[in-house]
Short mmCIF file of C-alpha atoms in Angstrom, two decimals:
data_model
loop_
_atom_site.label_atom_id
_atom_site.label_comp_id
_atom_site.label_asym_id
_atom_site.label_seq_id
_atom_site.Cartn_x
_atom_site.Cartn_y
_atom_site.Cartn_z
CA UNK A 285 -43.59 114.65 72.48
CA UNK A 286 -40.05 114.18 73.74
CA UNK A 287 -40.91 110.56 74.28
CA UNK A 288 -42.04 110.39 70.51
CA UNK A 289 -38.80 111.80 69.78
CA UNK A 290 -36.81 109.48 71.71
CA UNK A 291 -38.86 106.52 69.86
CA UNK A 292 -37.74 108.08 66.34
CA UNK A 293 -33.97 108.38 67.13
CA UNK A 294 -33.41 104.87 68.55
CA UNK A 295 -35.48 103.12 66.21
CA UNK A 296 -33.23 105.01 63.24
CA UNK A 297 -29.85 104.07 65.68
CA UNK A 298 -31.68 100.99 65.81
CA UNK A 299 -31.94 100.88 61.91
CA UNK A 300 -27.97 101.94 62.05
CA UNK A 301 -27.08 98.85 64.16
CA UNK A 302 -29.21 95.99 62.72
CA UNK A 303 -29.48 96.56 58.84
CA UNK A 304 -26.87 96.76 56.12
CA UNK A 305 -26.16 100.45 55.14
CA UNK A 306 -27.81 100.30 51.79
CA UNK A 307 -30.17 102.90 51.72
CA UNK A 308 -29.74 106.50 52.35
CA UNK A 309 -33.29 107.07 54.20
CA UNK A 310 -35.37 110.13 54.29
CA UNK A 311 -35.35 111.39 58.16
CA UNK A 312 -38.94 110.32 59.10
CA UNK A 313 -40.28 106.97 60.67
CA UNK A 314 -43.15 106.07 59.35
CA UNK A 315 -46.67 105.43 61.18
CA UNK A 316 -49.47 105.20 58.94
CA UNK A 317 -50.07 106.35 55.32
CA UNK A 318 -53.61 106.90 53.33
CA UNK A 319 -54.11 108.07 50.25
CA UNK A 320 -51.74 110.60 48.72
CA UNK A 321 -49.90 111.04 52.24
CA UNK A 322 -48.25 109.36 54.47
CA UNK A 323 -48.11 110.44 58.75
CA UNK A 324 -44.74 109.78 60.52
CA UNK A 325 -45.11 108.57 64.72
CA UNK A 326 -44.61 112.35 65.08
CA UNK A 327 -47.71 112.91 64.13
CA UNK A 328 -46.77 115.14 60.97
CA UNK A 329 -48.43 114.69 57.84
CA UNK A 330 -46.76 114.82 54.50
CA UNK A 331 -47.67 114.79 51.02
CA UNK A 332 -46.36 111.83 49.50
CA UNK A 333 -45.00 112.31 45.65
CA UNK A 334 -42.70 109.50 45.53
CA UNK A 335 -45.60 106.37 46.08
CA UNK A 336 -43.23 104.05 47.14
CA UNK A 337 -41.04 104.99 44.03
CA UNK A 338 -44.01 104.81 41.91
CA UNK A 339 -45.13 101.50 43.36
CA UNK A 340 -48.53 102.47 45.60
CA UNK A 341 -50.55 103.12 42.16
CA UNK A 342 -53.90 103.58 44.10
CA UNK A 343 -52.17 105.65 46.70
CA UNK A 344 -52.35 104.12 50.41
CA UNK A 345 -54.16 102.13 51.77
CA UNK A 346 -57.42 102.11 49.02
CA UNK A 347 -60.07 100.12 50.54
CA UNK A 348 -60.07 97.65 47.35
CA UNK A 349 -56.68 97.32 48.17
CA UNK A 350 -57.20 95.95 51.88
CA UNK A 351 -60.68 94.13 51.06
CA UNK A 352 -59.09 92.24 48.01
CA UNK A 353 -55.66 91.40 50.68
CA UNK A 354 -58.15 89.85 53.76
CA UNK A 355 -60.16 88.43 51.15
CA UNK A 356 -57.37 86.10 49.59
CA UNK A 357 -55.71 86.01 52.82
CA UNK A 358 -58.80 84.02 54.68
CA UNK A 359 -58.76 81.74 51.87
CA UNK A 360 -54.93 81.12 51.43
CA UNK A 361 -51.44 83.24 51.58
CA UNK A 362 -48.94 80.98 49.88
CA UNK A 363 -49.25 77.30 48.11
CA UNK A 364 -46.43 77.58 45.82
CA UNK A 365 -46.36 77.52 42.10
CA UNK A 366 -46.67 72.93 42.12
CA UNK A 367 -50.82 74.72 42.05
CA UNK A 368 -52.66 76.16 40.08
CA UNK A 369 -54.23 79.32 41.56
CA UNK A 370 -57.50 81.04 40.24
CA UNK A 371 -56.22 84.44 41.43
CA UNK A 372 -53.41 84.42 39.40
CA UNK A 373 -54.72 82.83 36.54
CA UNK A 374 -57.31 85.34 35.97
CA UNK A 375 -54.59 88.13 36.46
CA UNK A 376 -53.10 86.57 33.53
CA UNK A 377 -55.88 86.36 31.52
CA UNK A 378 -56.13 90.22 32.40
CA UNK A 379 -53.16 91.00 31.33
CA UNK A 380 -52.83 89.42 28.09
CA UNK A 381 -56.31 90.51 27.21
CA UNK A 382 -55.19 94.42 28.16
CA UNK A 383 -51.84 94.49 26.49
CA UNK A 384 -52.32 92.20 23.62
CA UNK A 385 -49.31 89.73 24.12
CA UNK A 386 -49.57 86.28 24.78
CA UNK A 387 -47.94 84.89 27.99
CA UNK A 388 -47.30 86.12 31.23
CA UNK A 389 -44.41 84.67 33.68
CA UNK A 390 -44.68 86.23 37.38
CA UNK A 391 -42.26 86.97 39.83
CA UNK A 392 -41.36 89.18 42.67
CA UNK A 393 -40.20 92.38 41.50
CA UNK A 394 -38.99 94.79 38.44
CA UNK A 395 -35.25 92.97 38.68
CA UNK A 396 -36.55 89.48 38.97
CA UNK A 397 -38.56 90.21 35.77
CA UNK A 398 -35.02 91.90 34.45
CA UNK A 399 -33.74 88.63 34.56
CA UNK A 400 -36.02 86.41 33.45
CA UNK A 401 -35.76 88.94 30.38
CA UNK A 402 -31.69 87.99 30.12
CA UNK A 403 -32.36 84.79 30.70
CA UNK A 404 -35.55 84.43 27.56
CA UNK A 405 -32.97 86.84 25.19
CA UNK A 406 -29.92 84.03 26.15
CA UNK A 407 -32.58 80.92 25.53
CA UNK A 408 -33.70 82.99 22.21
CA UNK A 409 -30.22 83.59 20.87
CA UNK A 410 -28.45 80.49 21.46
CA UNK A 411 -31.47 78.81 18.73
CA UNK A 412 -30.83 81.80 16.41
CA UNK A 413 -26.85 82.16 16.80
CA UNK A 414 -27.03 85.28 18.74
CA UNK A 415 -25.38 86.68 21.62
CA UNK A 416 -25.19 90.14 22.22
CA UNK A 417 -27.45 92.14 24.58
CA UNK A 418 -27.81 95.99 23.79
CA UNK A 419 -29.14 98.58 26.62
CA UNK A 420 -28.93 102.36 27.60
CA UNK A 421 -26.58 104.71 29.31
CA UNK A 422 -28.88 106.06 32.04
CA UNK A 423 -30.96 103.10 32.01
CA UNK A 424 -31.89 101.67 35.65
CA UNK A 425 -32.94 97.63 35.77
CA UNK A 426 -32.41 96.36 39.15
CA UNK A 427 -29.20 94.99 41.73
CA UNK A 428 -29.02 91.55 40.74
CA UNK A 429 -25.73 90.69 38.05
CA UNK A 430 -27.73 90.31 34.76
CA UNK A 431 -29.42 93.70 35.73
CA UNK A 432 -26.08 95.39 36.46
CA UNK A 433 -24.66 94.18 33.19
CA UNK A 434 -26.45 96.30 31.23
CA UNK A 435 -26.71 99.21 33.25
CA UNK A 436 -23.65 102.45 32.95
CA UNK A 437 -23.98 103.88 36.51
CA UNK A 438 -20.66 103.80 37.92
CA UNK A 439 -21.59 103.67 41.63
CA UNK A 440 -23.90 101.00 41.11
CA UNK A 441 -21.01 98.55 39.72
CA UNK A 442 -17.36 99.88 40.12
CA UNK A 443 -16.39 97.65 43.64
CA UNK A 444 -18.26 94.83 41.59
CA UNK A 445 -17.51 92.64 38.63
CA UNK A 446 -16.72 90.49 36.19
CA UNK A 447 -20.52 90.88 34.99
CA UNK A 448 -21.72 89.04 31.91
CA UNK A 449 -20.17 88.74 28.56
CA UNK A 450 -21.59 89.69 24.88
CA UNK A 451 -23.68 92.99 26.79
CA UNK A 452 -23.26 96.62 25.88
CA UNK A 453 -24.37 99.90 26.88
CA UNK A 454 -24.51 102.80 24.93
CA UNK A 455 -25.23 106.35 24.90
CA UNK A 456 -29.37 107.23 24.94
CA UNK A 457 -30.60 108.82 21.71
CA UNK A 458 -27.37 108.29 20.19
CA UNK A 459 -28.94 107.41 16.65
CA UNK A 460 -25.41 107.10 15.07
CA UNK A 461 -23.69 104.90 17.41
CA UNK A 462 -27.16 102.74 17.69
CA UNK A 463 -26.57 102.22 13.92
CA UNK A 464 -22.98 101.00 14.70
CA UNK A 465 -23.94 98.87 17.75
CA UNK A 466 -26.36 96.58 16.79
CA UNK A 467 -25.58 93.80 14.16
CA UNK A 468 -26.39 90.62 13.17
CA UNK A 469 -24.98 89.18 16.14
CA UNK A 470 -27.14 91.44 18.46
CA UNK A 471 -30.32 89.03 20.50
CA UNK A 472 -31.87 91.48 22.60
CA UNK A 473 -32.35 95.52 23.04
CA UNK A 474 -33.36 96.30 26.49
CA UNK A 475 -34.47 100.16 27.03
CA UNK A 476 -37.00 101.66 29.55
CA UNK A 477 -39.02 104.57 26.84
CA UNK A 478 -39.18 106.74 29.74
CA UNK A 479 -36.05 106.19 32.66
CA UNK A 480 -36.69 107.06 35.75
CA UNK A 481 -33.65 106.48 37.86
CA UNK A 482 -32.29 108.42 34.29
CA UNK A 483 -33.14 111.30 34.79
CA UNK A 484 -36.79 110.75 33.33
CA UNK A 485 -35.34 110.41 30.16
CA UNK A 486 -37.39 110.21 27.20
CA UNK A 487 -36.71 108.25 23.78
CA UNK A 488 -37.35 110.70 20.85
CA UNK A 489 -39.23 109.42 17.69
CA UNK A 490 -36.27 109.62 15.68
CA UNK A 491 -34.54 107.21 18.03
CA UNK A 492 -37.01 104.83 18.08
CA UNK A 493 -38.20 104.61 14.18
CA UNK A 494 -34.43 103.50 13.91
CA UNK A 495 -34.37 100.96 16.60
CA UNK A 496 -37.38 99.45 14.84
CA UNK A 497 -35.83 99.58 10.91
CA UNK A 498 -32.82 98.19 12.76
CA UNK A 499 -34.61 95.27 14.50
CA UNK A 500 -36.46 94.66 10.85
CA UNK A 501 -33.00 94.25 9.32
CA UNK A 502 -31.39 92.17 12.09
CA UNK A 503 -34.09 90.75 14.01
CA UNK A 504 -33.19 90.73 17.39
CA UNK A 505 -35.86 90.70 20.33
CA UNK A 506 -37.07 94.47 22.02
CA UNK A 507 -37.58 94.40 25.79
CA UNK A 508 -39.34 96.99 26.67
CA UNK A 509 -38.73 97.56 30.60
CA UNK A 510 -42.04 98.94 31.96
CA UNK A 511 -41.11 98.68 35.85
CA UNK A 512 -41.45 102.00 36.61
CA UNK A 513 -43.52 103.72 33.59
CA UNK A 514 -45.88 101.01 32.56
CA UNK A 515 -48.99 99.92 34.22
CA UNK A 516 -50.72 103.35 33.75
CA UNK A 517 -47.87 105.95 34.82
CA UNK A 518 -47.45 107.40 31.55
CA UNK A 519 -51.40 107.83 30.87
CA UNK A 520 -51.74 104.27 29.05
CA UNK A 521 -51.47 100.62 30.04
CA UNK A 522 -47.75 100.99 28.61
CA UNK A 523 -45.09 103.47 27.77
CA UNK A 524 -44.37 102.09 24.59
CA UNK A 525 -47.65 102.70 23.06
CA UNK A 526 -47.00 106.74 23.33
CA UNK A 527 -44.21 105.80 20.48
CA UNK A 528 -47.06 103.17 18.58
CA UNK A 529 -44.90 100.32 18.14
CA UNK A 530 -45.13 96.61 19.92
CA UNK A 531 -41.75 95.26 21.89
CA UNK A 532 -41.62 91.44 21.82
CA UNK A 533 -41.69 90.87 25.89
CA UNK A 534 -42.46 93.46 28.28
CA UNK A 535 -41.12 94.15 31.72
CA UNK A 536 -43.40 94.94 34.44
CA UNK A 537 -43.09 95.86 38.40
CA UNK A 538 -43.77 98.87 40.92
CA UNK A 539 -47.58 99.67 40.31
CA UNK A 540 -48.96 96.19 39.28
CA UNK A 541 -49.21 95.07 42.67
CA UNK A 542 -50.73 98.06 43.94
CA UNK A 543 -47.94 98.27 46.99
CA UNK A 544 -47.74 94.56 47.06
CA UNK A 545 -44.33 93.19 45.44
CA UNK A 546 -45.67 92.01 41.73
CA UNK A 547 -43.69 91.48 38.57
CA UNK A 548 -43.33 89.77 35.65
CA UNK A 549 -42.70 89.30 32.24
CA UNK A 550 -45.44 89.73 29.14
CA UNK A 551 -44.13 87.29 26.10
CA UNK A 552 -45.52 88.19 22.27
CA UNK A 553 -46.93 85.37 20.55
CA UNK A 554 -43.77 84.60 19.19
CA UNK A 555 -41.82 83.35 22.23
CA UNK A 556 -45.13 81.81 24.15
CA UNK A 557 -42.70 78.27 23.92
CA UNK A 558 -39.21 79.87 24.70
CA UNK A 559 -39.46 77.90 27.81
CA UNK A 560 -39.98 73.97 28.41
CA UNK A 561 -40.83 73.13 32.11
CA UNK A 562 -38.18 73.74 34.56
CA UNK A 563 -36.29 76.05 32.48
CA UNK A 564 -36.94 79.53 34.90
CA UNK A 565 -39.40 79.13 37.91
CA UNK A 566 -39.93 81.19 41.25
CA UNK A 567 -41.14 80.12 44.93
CA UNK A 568 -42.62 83.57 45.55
CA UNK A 569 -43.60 85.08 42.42
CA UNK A 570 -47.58 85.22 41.45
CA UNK A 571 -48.09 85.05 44.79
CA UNK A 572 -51.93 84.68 45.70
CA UNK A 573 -52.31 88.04 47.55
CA UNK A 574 -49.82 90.16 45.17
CA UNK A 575 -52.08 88.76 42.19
CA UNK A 576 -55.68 89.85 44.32
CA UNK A 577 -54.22 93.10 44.68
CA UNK A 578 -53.09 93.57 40.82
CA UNK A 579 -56.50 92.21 40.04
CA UNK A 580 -57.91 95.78 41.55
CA UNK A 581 -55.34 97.84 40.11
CA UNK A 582 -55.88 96.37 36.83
CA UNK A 583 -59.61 96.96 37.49
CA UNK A 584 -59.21 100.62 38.05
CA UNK A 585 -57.33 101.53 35.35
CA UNK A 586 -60.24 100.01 33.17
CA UNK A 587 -62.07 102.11 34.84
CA UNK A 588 -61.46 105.52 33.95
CA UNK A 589 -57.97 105.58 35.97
CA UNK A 590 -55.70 105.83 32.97
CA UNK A 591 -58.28 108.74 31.63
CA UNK A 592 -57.68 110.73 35.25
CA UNK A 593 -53.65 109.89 34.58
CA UNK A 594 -53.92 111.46 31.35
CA UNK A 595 -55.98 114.67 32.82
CA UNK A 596 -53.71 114.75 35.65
CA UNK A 597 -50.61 114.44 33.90
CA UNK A 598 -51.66 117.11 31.64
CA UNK A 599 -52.34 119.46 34.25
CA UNK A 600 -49.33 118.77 36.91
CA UNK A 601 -47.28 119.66 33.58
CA UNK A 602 -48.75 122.95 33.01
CA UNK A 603 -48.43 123.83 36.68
CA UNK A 604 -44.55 122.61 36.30
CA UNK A 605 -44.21 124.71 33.13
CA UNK A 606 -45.24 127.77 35.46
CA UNK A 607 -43.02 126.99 37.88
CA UNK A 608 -40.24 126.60 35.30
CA UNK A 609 -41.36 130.24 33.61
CA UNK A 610 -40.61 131.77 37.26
CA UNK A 611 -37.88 130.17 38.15
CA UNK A 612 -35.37 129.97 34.92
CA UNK A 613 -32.42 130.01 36.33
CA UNK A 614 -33.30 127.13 39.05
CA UNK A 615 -35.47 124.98 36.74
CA UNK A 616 -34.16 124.23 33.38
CA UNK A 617 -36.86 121.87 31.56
CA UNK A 618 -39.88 120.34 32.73
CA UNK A 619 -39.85 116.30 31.71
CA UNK A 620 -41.85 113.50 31.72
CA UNK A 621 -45.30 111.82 30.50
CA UNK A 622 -48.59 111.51 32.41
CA UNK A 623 -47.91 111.27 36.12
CA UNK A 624 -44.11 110.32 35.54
CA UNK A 625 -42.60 113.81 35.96
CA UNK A 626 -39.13 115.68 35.83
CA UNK A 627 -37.60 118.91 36.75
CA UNK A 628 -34.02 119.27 35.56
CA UNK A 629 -32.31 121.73 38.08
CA UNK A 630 -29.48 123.61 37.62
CA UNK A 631 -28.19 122.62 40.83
CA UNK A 632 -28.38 119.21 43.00
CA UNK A 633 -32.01 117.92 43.32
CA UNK A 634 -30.87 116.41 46.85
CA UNK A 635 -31.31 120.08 48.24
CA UNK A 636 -34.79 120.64 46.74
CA UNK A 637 -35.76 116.73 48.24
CA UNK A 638 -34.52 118.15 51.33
CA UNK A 639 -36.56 121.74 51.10
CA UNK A 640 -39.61 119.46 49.78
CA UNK A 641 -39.02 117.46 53.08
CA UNK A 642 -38.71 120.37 55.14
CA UNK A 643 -42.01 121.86 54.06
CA UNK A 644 -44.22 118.12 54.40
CA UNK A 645 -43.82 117.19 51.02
CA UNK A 646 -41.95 114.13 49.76
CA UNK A 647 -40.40 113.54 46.36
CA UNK A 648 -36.55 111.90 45.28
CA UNK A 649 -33.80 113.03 43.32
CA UNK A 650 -32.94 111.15 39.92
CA UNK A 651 -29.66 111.26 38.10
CA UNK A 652 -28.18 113.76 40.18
CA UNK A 653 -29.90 117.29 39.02
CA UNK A 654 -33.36 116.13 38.21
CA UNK A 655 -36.23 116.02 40.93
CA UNK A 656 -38.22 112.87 40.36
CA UNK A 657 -42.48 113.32 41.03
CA UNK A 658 -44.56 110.42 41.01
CA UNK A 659 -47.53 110.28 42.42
CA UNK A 660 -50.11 107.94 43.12
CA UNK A 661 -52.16 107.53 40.17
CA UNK A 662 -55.67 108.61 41.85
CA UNK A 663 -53.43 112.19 42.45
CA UNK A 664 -56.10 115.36 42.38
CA UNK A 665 -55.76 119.04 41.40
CA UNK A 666 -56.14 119.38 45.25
CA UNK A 667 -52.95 117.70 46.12
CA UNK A 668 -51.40 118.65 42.97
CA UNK A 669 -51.97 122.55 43.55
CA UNK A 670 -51.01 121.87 47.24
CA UNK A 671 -47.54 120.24 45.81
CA UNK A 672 -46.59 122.96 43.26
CA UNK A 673 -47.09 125.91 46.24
CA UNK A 674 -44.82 124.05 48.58
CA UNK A 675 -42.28 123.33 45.45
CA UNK A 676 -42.29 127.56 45.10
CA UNK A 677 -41.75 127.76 48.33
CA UNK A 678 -38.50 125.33 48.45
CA UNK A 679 -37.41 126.65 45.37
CA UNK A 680 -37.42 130.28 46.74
CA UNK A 681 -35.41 128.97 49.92
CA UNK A 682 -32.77 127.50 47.50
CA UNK A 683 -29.74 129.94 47.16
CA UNK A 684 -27.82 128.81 44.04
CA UNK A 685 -25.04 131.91 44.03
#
């Protein structure tokens, strides 16, 4: 056991020496992970609530998952996009037939697709005399500079800068200063309906029938980011359907690739020509194996997944509201839509991560004093119940005198 021991602390001095301090890591090497938990080389076991930050959507290792990776690995790994590729072809036909919209453009992950998004909204607004890009206080849509430049958070962009031009962010929910933000001069809204890194945030209806009379008076294009609450989090395919209204591109990440790194951009009828050929383009992105394994998740979700989200949801959510009812003074409000969940706290959520952690259960703090839950999708009351015992439990150990 010692020797274990010894493994974990040099391979995290290790991690100390040899990567860039970006990350503030949980204190657990990882050995193996399976279905809603993941096993450190310690040998302990712990329930896993965070899913890769909402990014394992059939949990660990799912045997589709593996069969559908050695299956498209025997044939190929990587050609390129100078191919066409059958795997990701049908996962575009998939896709549009599921959602609705009309084009699909891949790439690597949630801020890749962010930027493709700036990018589309720049293309679209320089043929319609527009400029302006409008997003969310609270609103979380990658690292990269376009991504940055229309996020708020302070830590993520103080040491950093310029960013770019003709963008804004304003306050969530804010129906009055929404009305004296956007204009005739205004290309693109970008807003998550649920925000995750926010806080899990939610638009109200109020918010949103304005947005939409706005964009029918000043027609401007609606992103809709969907990294981290689309694909089946919320309960349906997308977020935005909970509000029944239809964004003109869609931005997509986390759980399409079922733990592979998958994103991309859906494109409304309307902008299926924004782009001639050699206008945006990606080495990586639609990758052959990433595509096999968002061909399953897709799959599942047709198949009565998004039904169990909804169930599941439903019931983690009554089990929170509990746990809120006992603990007033510690939990504030219970948040979030299908298996996207929230606890405000009255105090920082990095000490209830850390009581979680302590008791072999894993979830992450979001804006500050909210603890962020999401699960893999195929969650059961099993784990659920077994999560909302161990959440008492760190609660109760929690002085906040």
């Amino acid at each position: 056991m010692q020797a274990i021991e010894n493994d974990r602390s040099s391979l995290i001095e290790s991690e100390h020496d040899y990567i860039l301090n970006t990350y503030k890591r949980l204190p657990i090497v990882i050995d193996k992970a399976v279905g809603c938990r993941v096993i450190d080389i310690n040998g302990n076991e712990y329930l896993d609530f965070l899913a890769g930050i909402a990014v394992n959507a059939l949990g660990h290792s799912h045997p589709r998952i593996i069969n559908a990776v050695q299956e498209q690995i025997f044939r190929y790994m990587h050609v390129s996009n100078y191919f066409y590729q059958d795997t990701q072809i049908k996962l575009a036909q998939n896709l549009c037939r599921m959602s609705g919209f009309s084009k699909v453009f891949f790439t690597n992950s949630g801020t890749e697709a962010t930027e493709a998004a700036i990018k589309l909204i720049r293309r679209w607004g320089l043929k319609n005399k527009k400029t302006n890009i409008l997003a969310f206080s609270g609103g979380f849509h990658g690292r990269t500079y376009g991504a940055l430049s229309i996020m708020d958070k302070p830590r993520y962009k103080d040491t950093m800068g310029p960013f770019l031009p003709n963008t804004q962010v304003i306050p969530l929910n804010d129906i009055e200063t929404l009305m004296s933000s956007v204009n005739s001069d205004t290309a693109g809204v970008v807003l998550e309906f649920i925000q995750g890194e926010g806080g899990i945030s939610i638009l109200t209806p109020e918010f949103v029938e304005m947005l939409m009379e706005l964009k029918s008076v000043h027609n401007f294009l609606l992103i809709a980011d969907e990294v981290q609450c689309g694909i089946g989090r919320s309960g349906r395919l997308f977020a935005f359907e909970h509000w029944n209204i239809r964004p003109d591109v869609i931005i997509m990440a986390k759980g399409m690739g079922g733990g592979l790194p998958l994103g991309g951009l859906l494109v409304d009828e309307n902008l299926s020509d924004i782009w001639e050929t050699g206008m945006h383009g990606t080495t990586y992105g639609g990758n052959a194996v990433a595509c096999a394994t968002g061909m399953v998740v897709l799959e599942e979700l047709e198949s009565g997944l998004m039904e169990h989200v909804q169930s599941m949801g439903e019931y983690f959510r009554r089990e929170l509201e509990k746990i809120h009812a006992t603990n007033p003074k510690k939990v504030l409000q219970v948040r979030g839509l299908g298996l996207m969940c929230g606890l405000l706290l009255s105090f920082d959520a990095g000490l209830l991560v850390n009581a979680l952690l302590e008791r072999k259960a894993i979830a992450n703090a979001a804006s500050g004093n909210v603890l962020r839950m999401v699960p893999p999708l195929i969650v059961g009351k099993t784990e659920i119940n077994e999560f909302v015992t161990i959440l008492q439990k760190a609660l109760d150990s929690i002085d906040i005198q």
